[in-house]
Amino acid sequence: MATTHKTRMLIIGSGPAGLTAAIYGARAGMQPIVVQGLQPGGQLTITTDVENYPGFRDVIQGPWLMQEMQAQAEHVGTRMLWDTITDIDLDGSPFRATGDSGDVYEGDVLVIATGAQARWLGVPGEQELSGKGVSACATCDGFFYRGKKVVVIGGGNTAVEEALYLTNHASEVVLIHRRDTLRSEKILQDRLFAHPKISVLWNKAVDRFVGGDKGLTGVALIDTVTGEQSEVSTDGAFVAIGHAPSTELFRGKLELDAAGYVVVEPGTPKTGIPGVFACGDVMDHTYRQAVTAAGTGCMAALDAERFLAHRDFAAGQ
Ligand code: FAD
Ligand code: NAP
């Protein structure tokens, strides 16, 4: 039977933003509920090495960091619930969210921390061969390519990290990028260029993924400068071209920008609806780091606490 869960502070999303909001919210007595979604712990659970989250001298693992964050949030009084929000009512506090399970979640304040999801190229063969050689997660699927040749598409931090990670399994890794310079940080580029298993195909866009019932066999390419066509044979292709904000749920209910990010008052996590806050990758198309997501999660909780204190004070007058 469907249950209604009530809380002062409802948080949607369990990545660094949602869990940090929960830690601050719990410590402020708001007894937060976190609805975790399909990816408990968020994007860092699909990576391996994290070496830029402050506080750790040695490299740490993304999934471990998120387990620790969740444990910390629970330790101070957060309730973690396993559900995915499929409908939301933002017509004033309490805000009502309905989960895939049928359960309803009511929060006096709402913190949106739904983060981002992998983007796809949208070329022929991509969908058909997804799971049969085409993937968007090297840490999830890299193991299947032990001793094989793989390609990675993209030129940002994710693509370079995925290429480096795949060298643990694959015999050869080819990075395919549409321009002649990478967007990723220099330290990662240095590692990429120095790696004996990795080569780069510059100025190449994927035209289509080639394969059949037995899976992917190659990737057809177009040179972005000359227009020349070519094909590279491969056993696996990892699409790593960035992420799009997870905001479909809020379309038409909350102001989103042209790229789909939640619009907030500059320098704050405040949305256009009083009592609704957004933090992390869902509202940040510039920085998109675990530490910035955590930082804005903290800001969302502090502003949520102020909102409730102000409202409760006004109600008591
Ligand atoms: P996310 O981590 O995206 O979490 C979103 C959460 O929302 C998830 O728990 C999801 O299940 C939930 N959710 C979504 N929709 C719903 C719904 N409808 N109902 C309920 N829940 C929902 N950053 C670094 O600083 N250092 C790194 O080394 C680093 N490495 C990375 C490696 C990879 C491969 C990737 C993809 C990203 C990496 N990043 C790194 C970026 C970092 O992971 C993100 O900036 C950060 O995770 C954003 O946190 P977030 O809490 O905003 O969202
Ligand atoms: P990103 O920085 O947006 O880079 C996306 C890459 O994919 C770009 O190189 C882009 O090419 C390419 N691309 C986009 N659309 C394409 C298309 N249709 N066809 C071909 N190529 C396409 O995304 P990201 O690498 O996933 O990183 C996202 C955020 O997470 C960033 O802020 C990043 O710093 C962070 N992150 C951090 C770490 C870390 O700190 N170690 C690790 C991973 C991610 P162009 O360059 O030509 O635009």
Short mmCIF file of C-alpha atoms and ligand atoms in Angstrom, two decimals:
data_model
loop_
_atom_site.label_atom_id
_atom_site.label_comp_id
_atom_site.label_asym_id
_atom_site.label_seq_id
_atom_site.Cartn_x
_atom_site.Cartn_y
_atom_site.Cartn_z
CA MET A 1 0.00 0.00 0.00
CA ALA A 2 1.25 3.47 -0.87
CA THR A 3 2.66 5.43 2.05
CA THR A 4 2.97 9.19 2.53
CA HIS A 5 6.32 10.24 4.01
CA LYS A 6 6.36 13.71 5.56
CA THR A 7 9.41 15.77 6.41
CA ARG A 8 10.57 19.33 6.95
CA MET A 9 13.17 18.86 4.20
CA LEU A 10 12.71 16.68 1.15
CA ILE A 11 15.79 16.07 -0.96
CA ILE A 12 15.64 14.47 -4.40
CA GLY A 13 18.98 12.94 -5.36
CA SER A 14 21.78 11.22 -3.45
CA GLY A 15 24.96 12.52 -5.11
CA PRO A 16 27.40 14.86 -3.35
CA ALA A 17 24.90 17.77 -3.55
CA GLY A 18 21.93 15.90 -2.06
CA LEU A 19 23.97 14.16 0.64
CA THR A 20 25.72 17.36 1.73
CA ALA A 21 22.36 19.14 1.91
CA ALA A 22 21.19 16.20 4.04
CA ILE A 23 24.15 16.41 6.42
CA TYR A 24 23.57 20.13 7.02
CA GLY A 25 19.78 19.73 7.08
CA ALA A 26 19.89 16.90 9.61
CA ARG A 27 22.25 18.81 11.86
CA ALA A 28 19.83 21.76 11.71
CA GLY A 29 16.99 19.51 12.90
CA MET A 30 15.08 19.36 9.61
CA GLN A 31 15.00 15.52 9.67
CA PRO A 32 15.63 15.23 5.95
CA ILE A 33 14.43 12.48 3.67
CA VAL A 34 16.64 11.72 0.67
CA VAL A 35 14.97 9.97 -2.26
CA GLN A 36 17.93 8.29 -3.89
CA GLY A 37 16.85 7.66 -7.48
CA LEU A 38 18.23 5.13 -9.93
CA GLN A 39 21.85 5.97 -9.16
CA PRO A 40 22.33 5.94 -5.38
CA GLY A 41 25.47 7.99 -4.69
CA GLY A 42 25.31 9.72 -8.07
CA GLN A 43 27.88 10.01 -10.84
CA LEU A 44 30.94 9.34 -8.67
CA THR A 45 29.76 5.76 -8.24
CA ILE A 46 30.63 5.09 -11.89
CA THR A 47 34.21 6.29 -11.67
CA THR A 48 37.28 4.92 -9.97
CA ASP A 49 40.10 7.27 -8.87
CA VAL A 50 39.18 10.62 -7.34
CA GLU A 51 42.17 12.76 -6.50
CA ASN A 52 40.73 16.26 -6.31
CA TYR A 53 38.22 15.95 -3.48
CA PRO A 54 39.83 17.83 -0.57
CA GLY A 55 40.83 16.03 2.59
CA PHE A 56 42.54 12.97 1.18
CA ARG A 57 46.27 12.87 0.53
CA ASP A 58 46.06 9.61 -1.39
CA VAL A 59 43.80 8.78 -4.32
CA ILE A 60 40.37 7.60 -3.17
CA GLN A 61 37.68 5.65 -5.00
CA GLY A 62 34.46 7.40 -6.10
CA PRO A 63 32.08 4.68 -4.81
CA TRP A 64 33.87 4.63 -1.45
CA LEU A 65 33.60 8.41 -1.09
CA MET A 66 29.86 8.26 -1.74
CA GLN A 67 29.38 5.41 0.75
CA GLU A 68 31.14 7.52 3.37
CA MET A 69 29.00 10.58 2.53
CA GLN A 70 25.83 8.51 2.85
CA ALA A 71 26.99 7.00 6.14
CA GLN A 72 27.73 10.49 7.47
CA ALA A 73 24.29 11.75 6.38
CA GLU A 74 22.57 8.77 8.05
CA HIS A 75 24.71 9.10 11.17
CA VAL A 76 23.37 12.63 11.78
CA GLY A 77 19.75 11.59 11.20
CA THR A 78 18.94 11.47 7.48
CA ARG A 79 16.43 8.93 6.20
CA MET A 80 17.53 7.44 2.87
CA LEU A 81 14.69 6.02 0.80
CA TRP A 82 15.03 3.96 -2.35
CA ASP A 83 12.62 5.36 -4.89
CA THR A 84 12.61 7.48 -8.04
CA ILE A 85 10.42 10.55 -8.26
CA THR A 86 8.14 10.45 -11.28
CA ASP A 87 5.82 13.37 -10.56
CA ILE A 88 6.11 16.60 -8.63
CA ASP A 89 3.71 19.24 -7.39
CA LEU A 90 5.41 22.58 -6.75
CA ASP A 91 2.21 24.53 -6.04
CA GLY A 92 3.29 25.79 -2.64
CA SER A 93 4.61 24.20 0.56
CA PRO A 94 4.35 21.35 1.44
CA PHE A 95 5.75 20.23 -1.90
CA ARG A 96 4.55 16.80 -2.99
CA ALA A 97 6.60 14.29 -4.93
CA THR A 98 5.30 10.92 -6.11
CA GLY A 99 7.66 8.00 -6.44
CA ASP A 100 7.82 5.14 -8.89
CA SER A 101 6.73 2.93 -5.97
CA GLY A 102 3.49 4.89 -5.61
CA ASP A 103 4.66 6.41 -2.32
CA VAL A 104 4.20 10.14 -1.79
CA TYR A 105 6.85 12.40 -0.24
CA GLU A 106 5.88 15.74 1.31
CA GLY A 107 8.46 18.34 2.28
CA ASP A 108 8.00 21.81 3.77
CA VAL A 109 11.06 22.67 1.70
CA LEU A 110 12.31 20.87 -1.39
CA VAL A 111 15.95 20.46 -2.43
CA ILE A 112 16.46 19.39 -6.03
CA ALA A 113 19.77 17.56 -6.42
CA THR A 114 19.03 15.33 -9.39
CA GLY A 115 22.39 15.92 -11.05
CA ALA A 116 23.08 14.92 -14.61
CA GLN A 117 23.06 11.90 -16.91
CA ALA A 118 25.31 10.76 -19.74
CA ARG A 119 24.65 12.29 -23.14
CA TRP A 120 24.51 10.17 -26.28
CA LEU A 121 25.55 11.03 -29.82
CA GLY A 122 22.20 10.22 -31.40
CA VAL A 123 23.76 8.61 -34.50
CA PRO A 124 22.57 5.43 -36.26
CA GLY A 125 23.49 2.18 -34.54
CA GLU A 126 24.03 3.77 -31.13
CA GLN A 127 20.74 2.68 -29.59
CA GLU A 128 20.62 -0.65 -31.41
CA LEU A 129 24.14 -1.61 -30.27
CA SER A 130 23.82 -0.20 -26.76
CA GLY A 131 24.85 -3.02 -24.42
CA LYS A 132 26.25 -4.92 -27.42
CA GLY A 133 29.47 -2.97 -27.66
CA VAL A 134 28.29 0.62 -27.18
CA SER A 135 28.44 1.94 -23.62
CA ALA A 136 28.62 5.22 -21.68
CA CYS A 137 30.40 3.83 -18.62
CA ALA A 138 33.92 2.42 -18.77
CA THR A 139 34.02 1.50 -15.10
CA CYS A 140 30.79 -0.47 -15.52
CA ASP A 141 31.61 -2.26 -18.78
CA GLY A 142 35.40 -2.00 -19.28
CA PHE A 143 35.96 -5.44 -17.82
CA PHE A 144 34.22 -7.05 -20.80
CA TYR A 145 36.98 -5.82 -23.12
CA ARG A 146 39.91 -7.63 -21.60
CA GLY A 147 42.64 -7.91 -24.25
CA LYS A 148 40.43 -6.22 -26.89
CA LYS A 149 40.50 -2.96 -28.83
CA VAL A 150 38.14 -0.17 -27.74
CA VAL A 151 37.45 3.42 -28.74
CA VAL A 152 36.39 6.34 -26.55
CA ILE A 153 34.52 9.29 -28.04
CA GLY A 154 34.95 12.77 -26.50
CA GLY A 155 37.63 15.20 -25.41
CA GLY A 156 36.73 16.23 -21.85
CA ASN A 157 37.89 14.95 -18.47
CA THR A 158 35.48 12.03 -18.58
CA ALA A 159 36.67 10.82 -22.00
CA VAL A 160 40.33 11.03 -21.02
CA GLU A 161 39.75 9.33 -17.68
CA GLU A 162 37.72 6.60 -19.35
CA ALA A 163 40.49 6.04 -21.91
CA LEU A 164 43.10 5.79 -19.15
CA TYR A 165 40.92 3.46 -17.12
CA LEU A 166 40.28 1.20 -20.10
CA THR A 167 44.01 0.55 -20.49
CA ASN A 168 43.62 -1.68 -17.40
CA HIS A 169 41.57 -4.07 -19.50
CA ALA A 170 41.91 -3.41 -23.23
CA SER A 171 44.95 -4.10 -25.40
CA GLU A 172 44.46 -0.89 -27.39
CA VAL A 173 42.48 2.29 -26.75
CA VAL A 174 41.73 4.89 -29.43
CA LEU A 175 40.38 8.28 -28.37
CA ILE A 176 38.22 9.89 -31.06
CA HIS A 177 37.74 13.65 -30.79
CA ARG A 178 35.95 16.07 -33.09
CA ARG A 179 38.57 18.83 -32.72
CA ASP A 180 42.38 18.99 -32.60
CA THR A 181 42.67 19.95 -28.93
CA LEU A 182 41.27 18.35 -25.81
CA ARG A 183 39.09 20.11 -23.29
CA SER A 184 40.34 18.00 -20.36
CA GLU A 185 42.74 19.14 -17.65
CA LYS A 186 46.42 19.22 -18.57
CA ILE A 187 47.47 16.63 -16.00
CA LEU A 188 45.10 14.11 -17.56
CA GLN A 189 46.22 15.00 -21.09
CA ASP A 190 49.84 14.43 -20.10
CA ARG A 191 48.97 10.95 -18.83
CA LEU A 192 46.96 10.20 -21.95
CA PHE A 193 49.66 11.21 -24.42
CA ALA A 194 52.33 9.32 -22.46
CA HIS A 195 50.38 6.06 -22.37
CA PRO A 196 51.73 3.41 -24.77
CA LYS A 197 48.32 1.73 -25.29
CA ILE A 198 46.49 4.95 -26.25
CA SER A 199 46.35 6.75 -29.60
CA VAL A 200 44.19 9.73 -30.62
CA LEU A 201 42.21 10.27 -33.81
CA TRP A 202 41.81 14.05 -34.15
CA ASN A 203 39.08 15.93 -36.04
CA LYS A 204 36.83 12.90 -36.35
CA ALA A 205 33.07 12.79 -35.77
CA VAL A 206 31.17 9.52 -35.45
CA ASP A 207 28.85 9.04 -38.40
CA ARG A 208 27.40 5.70 -37.22
CA PHE A 209 28.15 2.61 -35.18
CA VAL A 210 28.67 -0.47 -37.34
CA GLY A 211 27.64 -3.99 -36.32
CA GLY A 212 24.91 -6.57 -36.30
CA ASP A 213 23.41 -9.31 -34.16
CA LYS A 214 26.82 -10.29 -32.82
CA GLY A 215 27.49 -6.75 -31.66
CA LEU A 216 29.67 -3.80 -32.57
CA THR A 217 32.42 -4.30 -35.12
CA GLY A 218 33.44 -0.74 -35.96
CA VAL A 219 32.77 2.97 -35.98
CA ALA A 220 32.27 4.94 -39.21
CA LEU A 221 33.89 8.37 -39.03
CA ILE A 222 33.84 11.66 -40.90
CA ASP A 223 36.80 14.02 -40.81
CA THR A 224 35.47 17.33 -39.45
CA VAL A 225 38.03 19.31 -41.49
CA THR A 226 38.23 17.47 -44.83
CA GLY A 227 34.92 15.59 -44.82
CA GLU A 228 36.80 12.39 -45.63
CA GLN A 229 35.09 9.17 -44.53
CA SER A 230 36.83 6.30 -42.76
CA GLU A 231 36.10 3.36 -40.48
CA VAL A 232 37.90 2.12 -37.40
CA SER A 233 37.37 -1.46 -36.31
CA THR A 234 36.66 -1.98 -32.61
CA ASP A 235 35.13 -4.38 -30.12
CA GLY A 236 33.77 -1.66 -27.85
CA ALA A 237 32.89 2.03 -28.06
CA PHE A 238 32.54 4.27 -25.02
CA VAL A 239 30.59 7.48 -25.55
CA ALA A 240 31.93 10.13 -23.15
CA ILE A 241 30.63 13.43 -24.51
CA GLY A 242 29.35 14.97 -21.31
CA HIS A 243 26.22 14.99 -19.30
CA ALA A 244 22.81 16.65 -19.47
CA PRO A 245 20.92 17.85 -16.37
CA SER A 246 18.18 15.52 -15.06
CA THR A 247 15.33 18.01 -15.12
CA GLU A 248 12.54 16.46 -17.23
CA LEU A 249 10.50 16.14 -14.05
CA PHE A 250 10.48 19.90 -13.58
CA ARG A 251 9.81 21.00 -17.17
CA GLY A 252 6.89 23.44 -17.21
CA LYS A 253 6.88 23.63 -13.41
CA LEU A 254 10.16 25.44 -12.74
CA GLU A 255 12.24 27.82 -14.83
CA LEU A 256 14.91 25.94 -16.82
CA ASP A 257 17.51 27.53 -19.10
CA ALA A 258 17.96 26.69 -22.78
CA ALA A 259 20.19 23.72 -21.92
CA GLY A 260 17.70 22.40 -19.36
CA TYR A 261 19.52 23.47 -16.17
CA VAL A 262 17.42 24.77 -13.26
CA VAL A 263 17.64 28.56 -13.13
CA VAL A 264 18.64 29.90 -9.71
CA GLU A 265 19.13 33.38 -8.32
CA PRO A 266 22.80 34.09 -9.13
CA GLY A 267 25.17 33.05 -6.35
CA THR A 268 22.42 31.18 -4.46
CA PRO A 269 20.56 27.85 -4.74
CA LYS A 270 17.17 29.67 -4.72
CA THR A 271 14.80 28.84 -7.57
CA GLY A 272 11.90 31.09 -8.58
CA ILE A 273 9.61 29.20 -6.15
CA PRO A 274 10.07 30.13 -2.47
CA GLY A 275 11.06 27.02 -0.51
CA VAL A 276 12.41 25.16 -3.56
CA PHE A 277 16.21 25.02 -3.85
CA ALA A 278 18.48 23.45 -6.45
CA CYS A 279 22.10 22.40 -5.98
CA GLY A 280 24.89 20.53 -7.74
CA ASP A 281 25.13 19.64 -11.42
CA VAL A 282 21.42 20.19 -11.98
CA MET A 283 21.93 23.97 -11.69
CA ASP A 284 25.63 24.33 -12.56
CA HIS A 285 26.82 24.07 -16.15
CA THR A 286 30.16 25.67 -15.42
CA TYR A 287 32.01 23.83 -12.65
CA ARG A 288 30.31 20.42 -12.31
CA GLN A 289 32.65 18.98 -9.71
CA ALA A 290 31.94 16.86 -6.66
CA VAL A 291 33.25 19.56 -4.35
CA THR A 292 31.17 22.33 -5.96
CA ALA A 293 28.10 20.08 -5.84
CA ALA A 294 28.75 19.51 -2.14
CA GLY A 295 29.28 23.26 -1.65
CA THR A 296 25.97 24.21 -3.25
CA GLY A 297 24.28 21.38 -1.31
CA CYS A 298 25.48 23.06 1.87
CA MET A 299 24.15 26.41 0.61
CA ALA A 300 20.75 24.86 -0.18
CA ALA A 301 20.43 23.46 3.35
CA LEU A 302 21.43 26.75 4.98
CA ASP A 303 18.93 28.69 2.86
CA ALA A 304 16.25 26.06 3.49
CA GLU A 305 16.75 26.41 7.24
CA ARG A 306 16.48 30.22 6.98
CA PHE A 307 13.34 29.92 4.85
CA LEU A 308 11.63 27.69 7.43
CA ALA A 309 12.78 29.79 10.40
CA HIS A 310 11.41 32.92 8.74
CA ARG A 311 8.13 31.21 7.83
CA ASP A 312 7.67 29.68 11.29
CA PHE A 313 8.41 33.05 12.94
CA ALA A 314 5.87 34.80 10.67
CA ALA A 315 3.25 32.10 11.44
CA GLY A 316 3.76 32.57 15.18
CA GLN A 317 3.16 36.36 15.03
P1 FAD B 1 24.87 13.42 -9.28
O1 FAD B 1 26.12 12.89 -8.75
O2 FAD B 1 24.59 13.36 -10.74
O3 FAD B 1 23.67 12.71 -8.50
C1 FAD B 1 22.33 12.87 -8.91
C2 FAD B 1 21.43 12.05 -8.01
O4 FAD B 1 20.07 12.35 -8.33
C3 FAD B 1 21.59 10.55 -8.17
O5 FAD B 1 21.61 9.95 -6.90
C4 FAD B 1 20.32 10.12 -8.91
O6 FAD B 1 19.93 8.79 -8.60
C5 FAD B 1 19.34 11.15 -8.36
N1 FAD B 1 18.15 11.36 -9.19
C6 FAD B 1 18.07 11.81 -10.47
N2 FAD B 1 16.78 11.87 -10.86
C7 FAD B 1 16.04 11.45 -9.80
C8 FAD B 1 14.66 11.26 -9.58
N3 FAD B 1 13.75 11.51 -10.54
N4 FAD B 1 14.24 10.81 -8.37
C9 FAD B 1 15.13 10.57 -7.40
N5 FAD B 1 16.46 10.74 -7.54
C10 FAD B 1 16.90 11.15 -8.73
N6 FAD B 1 34.07 15.37 -10.07
C11 FAD B 1 35.14 15.61 -9.28
O7 FAD B 1 35.15 16.57 -8.52
N7 FAD B 1 36.22 14.75 -9.31
C12 FAD B 1 36.27 13.66 -10.10
O8 FAD B 1 37.25 12.93 -10.10
C13 FAD B 1 35.15 13.39 -10.93
N8 FAD B 1 35.14 12.30 -11.71
C14 FAD B 1 34.03 12.04 -12.49
C15 FAD B 1 34.02 10.89 -13.27
C16 FAD B 1 32.93 10.60 -14.06
C17 FAD B 1 32.94 9.37 -14.94
C18 FAD B 1 31.80 11.48 -14.06
C19 FAD B 1 30.60 11.16 -14.90
C20 FAD B 1 31.81 12.64 -13.28
C21 FAD B 1 32.92 12.93 -12.50
N9 FAD B 1 32.98 14.06 -11.69
C22 FAD B 1 34.05 14.30 -10.89
C23 FAD B 1 31.85 15.00 -11.64
C24 FAD B 1 30.99 14.69 -10.36
O9 FAD B 1 30.69 13.32 -10.31
C25 FAD B 1 29.70 15.50 -10.39
O10 FAD B 1 30.02 16.88 -10.48
C26 FAD B 1 28.88 15.27 -9.12
O11 FAD B 1 28.60 13.90 -8.93
C27 FAD B 1 27.56 16.04 -9.16
O12 FAD B 1 26.88 15.76 -8.00
P2 FAD B 1 25.30 15.95 -7.87
O13 FAD B 1 24.98 15.56 -6.47
O14 FAD B 1 24.92 17.30 -8.34
O15 FAD B 1 24.64 14.95 -8.91
P1 NAP B 2 32.54 18.04 -20.97
O1 NAP B 2 33.61 18.69 -20.19
O2 NAP B 2 31.30 18.81 -21.31
O3 NAP B 2 33.22 17.50 -22.32
C1 NAP B 2 32.46 16.87 -23.30
C2 NAP B 2 33.39 16.48 -24.46
O4 NAP B 2 32.64 15.75 -25.43
C3 NAP B 2 34.01 17.69 -25.17
O5 NAP B 2 35.33 17.42 -25.51
C4 NAP B 2 33.12 17.85 -26.39
O6 NAP B 2 33.81 18.32 -27.51
C5 NAP B 2 32.71 16.42 -26.68
N1 NAP B 2 31.40 16.38 -27.32
C6 NAP B 2 30.24 16.94 -26.88
N2 NAP B 2 29.23 16.67 -27.73
C7 NAP B 2 29.78 15.94 -28.73
C8 NAP B 2 29.23 15.36 -29.91
N3 NAP B 2 27.94 15.46 -30.22
N4 NAP B 2 30.06 14.68 -30.71
C9 NAP B 2 31.38 14.54 -30.40
N5 NAP B 2 31.95 15.06 -29.30
C10 NAP B 2 31.15 15.75 -28.47
O7 NAP B 2 31.99 16.71 -20.24
P2 NAP B 2 32.74 15.67 -19.26
O8 NAP B 2 34.07 15.33 -19.77
O9 NAP B 2 31.76 14.57 -19.01
O10 NAP B 2 32.89 16.49 -17.92
C11 NAP B 2 31.71 17.00 -17.27
C12 NAP B 2 32.11 17.73 -15.99
O11 NAP B 2 32.55 16.77 -15.02
C13 NAP B 2 33.26 18.70 -16.22
O12 NAP B 2 33.03 19.85 -15.45
C14 NAP B 2 34.45 17.95 -15.75
O13 NAP B 2 35.48 18.81 -15.28
C15 NAP B 2 33.86 17.11 -14.61
N6 NAP B 2 34.72 15.92 -14.45
C16 NAP B 2 35.81 16.08 -13.67
C17 NAP B 2 36.72 15.05 -13.55
C18 NAP B 2 37.94 15.27 -12.71
O14 NAP B 2 38.01 16.30 -12.06
N7 NAP B 2 38.90 14.37 -12.68
C19 NAP B 2 36.50 13.85 -14.23
C20 NAP B 2 35.38 13.73 -15.05
C21 NAP B 2 34.50 14.80 -15.16
P3 NAP B 2 34.35 19.83 -27.59
O15 NAP B 2 35.56 19.85 -26.70
O16 NAP B 2 34.66 19.97 -29.03
O17 NAP B 2 33.23 20.68 -27.11
#
